[in-house]
Coordinates of N, CA and C in Angstrom, one line a residue:
M2 N 1.1 -1.0 0.1 CA 0.0 -0.3 -0.2 C 1.4 1.0 0.5
P3 N 1.0 1.7 -1.1 CA 1.6 3.2 -1.4 C 1.3 4.3 -0.3
K4 N 1.9 5.2 0.5 CA 1.8 6.3 0.9 C 2.1 7.6 0.1
V5 N 0.6 7.8 0.3 CA -0.2 9.1 -1.1 C -0.3 10.4 -0.1
I6 N 0.3 11.6 -0.5 CA -0.4 13.0 0.5 C -1.3 13.6 -0.8
F7 N -2.2 14.5 -0.4 CA -3.3 14.5 -1.8 C -3.5 16.5 -1.2
R8 N -2.6 17.2 -3.1 CA -3.3 18.0 -2.4 C -5.1 18.9 -1.7
E9 N -5.6 18.1 -2.6 CA -7.3 18.6 -2.0 C -7.5 17.4 -1.8
D10 N -9.2 17.8 -1.1 CA -9.3 16.2 -0.4 C -9.6 15.8 -1.5
F11 N -10.2 14.2 -1.2 CA -10.6 13.0 -2.2 C -11.1 12.4 -1.1
F12 N -12.0 11.7 -2.3 CA -13.0 11.4 -2.1 C -12.8 9.8 -2.9
D13 N -12.9 8.6 -2.9 CA -12.7 7.1 -3.7 C -14.3 6.5 -3.7
G14 N -14.6 6.8 -3.1 CA -16.6 6.3 -2.9 C -16.2 5.5 -1.2
T15 N -16.1 5.0 -0.6 CA -16.0 4.5 0.3 C -15.6 5.3 1.2
R16 N -14.3 6.4 1.3 CA -13.8 6.5 2.1 C -13.2 8.0 1.4
R17 N -12.3 9.9 2.9 CA -12.5 9.9 2.4 C -10.6 10.8 2.7
Y18 N -10.0 11.0 1.8 CA -8.7 11.1 2.0 C -8.9 13.0 2.0
R19 N -8.5 13.3 3.3 CA -8.0 15.1 3.7 C -5.8 15.2 2.7
R20 N -6.8 16.3 2.6 CA -5.7 16.9 1.7 C -3.9 17.0 2.4
G21 N -3.1 17.1 2.0 CA -1.6 17.1 3.5 C -1.3 16.4 4.3
T22 N -2.0 15.1 4.2 CA -1.9 13.8 5.2 C -1.5 13.1 5.2
A23 N -0.5 12.2 5.4 CA 0.1 10.8 4.7 C -1.5 10.0 4.7
H24 N -1.4 9.3 3.7 CA -2.8 7.9 3.6 C -1.9 6.8 2.7
D25 N -2.6 5.9 3.7 CA -2.0 4.5 3.2 C -3.1 3.7 2.0
V26 N -3.4 3.9 1.0 CA -4.2 3.4 0.0 C -4.4 2.5 -0.2
A27 N -5.4 1.3 -1.3 CA -5.3 0.6 -1.0 C -4.7 0.2 -3.0
D28 N -3.7 0.0 -3.2 CA -2.9 -0.9 -4.8 C -4.8 -0.5 -6.1
N29 N -5.6 -0.9 -6.0 CA -6.8 -1.4 -6.7 C -7.6 0.4 -6.8
I30 N -6.6 1.5 -5.2 CA -8.1 2.9 -5.5 C -6.4 3.1 -7.4
V31 N -7.9 4.0 -8.0 CA -7.6 4.9 -9.1 C -7.2 6.5 -8.4
L32 N -6.4 6.9 -8.3 CA -5.7 7.9 -7.5 C -6.2 9.7 -9.3
P33 N -6.3 10.5 -8.4 CA -7.1 11.5 -9.8 C -5.1 12.1 -9.9
R34 N -5.8 12.4 -11.0 CA -4.4 12.5 -12.2 C -3.4 14.0 -11.5
Y35 N -4.3 14.9 -11.3 CA -3.9 16.2 -11.3 C -3.7 16.6 -9.2
D36 N -4.5 15.8 -8.1 CA -4.5 16.1 -7.0 C -3.0 15.4 -5.9
V37 N -2.2 14.6 -6.1 CA -1.4 14.3 -5.8 C -0.3 15.0 -5.7
E38 N -0.2 15.1 -4.1 CA 1.4 15.3 -3.8 C 2.4 14.7 -3.6
S39 N 2.5 13.7 -3.6 CA 3.8 12.9 -3.8 C 3.2 11.4 -3.5
I40 N 4.1 10.7 -3.4 CA 3.1 9.1 -3.9 C 4.8 8.1 -3.5
D41 N 4.8 7.7 -1.8 CA 6.2 7.2 -1.1 C 6.7 8.4 -0.8
G42 N 6.2 9.6 -0.7 CA 7.1 10.1 -0.4 C 8.7 10.9 -1.9
K43 N 8.4 10.5 -3.0 CA 8.2 10.7 -4.2 C 7.6 12.3 -5.0
P44 N 8.0 13.0 -5.0 CA 6.9 14.0 -5.1 C 6.5 13.5 -6.6
Y45 N 5.6 14.4 -6.8 CA 4.3 13.5 -8.4 C 4.3 13.9 -8.8
S46 N 4.7 14.8 -10.3 CA 4.5 14.9 -10.7 C 3.0 15.1 -12.4
R47 N 2.5 16.1 -13.1 CA 1.7 15.2 -13.8 C 2.3 14.8 -15.1
P48 N 1.8 14.4 -15.7 CA 3.2 13.4 -16.7 C 3.1 15.3 -18.4
R49 N 4.5 15.1 -18.8 CA 3.7 16.3 -19.5 C 2.4 15.9 -20.9
R50 N 2.7 14.7 -21.5 CA 1.4 14.5 -22.1 C -0.5 15.0 -21.7
D51 N -0.3 14.8 -20.5 CA -1.3 15.9 -20.6 C -1.8 17.1 -20.3
Y52 N -0.8 17.7 -20.1 CA -1.0 19.1 -20.6 C -1.5 19.9 -21.8
K53 N -2.9 20.2 -22.3 CA -2.9 20.2 -23.0 C -3.0 22.1 -23.6
P54 N -2.8 22.5 -24.6 CA -2.0 24.0 -25.1 C -4.1 23.9 -24.4
T55 N -3.6 25.8 -24.2 CA -4.9 27.0 -24.7 C -5.9 26.8 -26.2
P56 N -7.2 26.3 -26.6 CA -7.5 26.4 -27.8 C -7.1 28.4 -28.3
D57 N -7.3 28.2 -29.5 CA -7.2 29.6 -30.0 C -8.7 29.6 -30.1
T58 N -9.7 30.0 -30.0 CA -11.2 31.1 -30.2 C -10.9 32.1 -31.3
K59 N -11.8 31.8 -31.7 CA -12.7 33.2 -32.2 C -13.2 34.3 -31.6
R60 N -12.5 35.1 -31.9 CA -13.4 36.3 -31.5 C -14.0 37.5 -33.0
S61 N -15.4 38.2 -31.9 CA -16.3 37.9 -32.9 C -15.5 40.2 -32.5
K62 N -16.2 41.0 -34.0 CA -16.3 41.2 -34.3 C -15.7 42.8 -33.1
A63 N -16.8 42.5 -32.2 CA -17.5 43.8 -31.1 C -16.0 42.9 -30.9
A64 N -15.8 42.8 -30.1 CA -15.0 42.0 -29.4 C -13.3 43.0 -29.4
K65 N -13.0 42.3 -31.2 CA -12.3 43.5 -31.8 C -11.8 44.4 -31.6
S66 N -13.1 45.3 -31.9 CA -13.4 46.9 -32.1 C -13.5 48.2 -31.1
E67 N -13.3 46.4 -29.3 CA -12.9 47.4 -28.0 C -11.6 47.7 -28.2
D68 N -10.4 47.4 -28.8 CA -9.0 46.3 -28.2 C -8.8 47.9 -28.8

């Protein structure tokens, strides 16, 4: 069972895990992708492939005229 520290409170459906506190988490629990601070004392950062660029949006003529 890995020790996990969460950045935000997490509820897995049966148990609530508080942020900032080390919890023993069962291996079959699916951890949230973004709110994990560390696993077994090693800092956890989101994999680079999870970052998506902000999409370009078209601006209306009214918004352009205000610039």
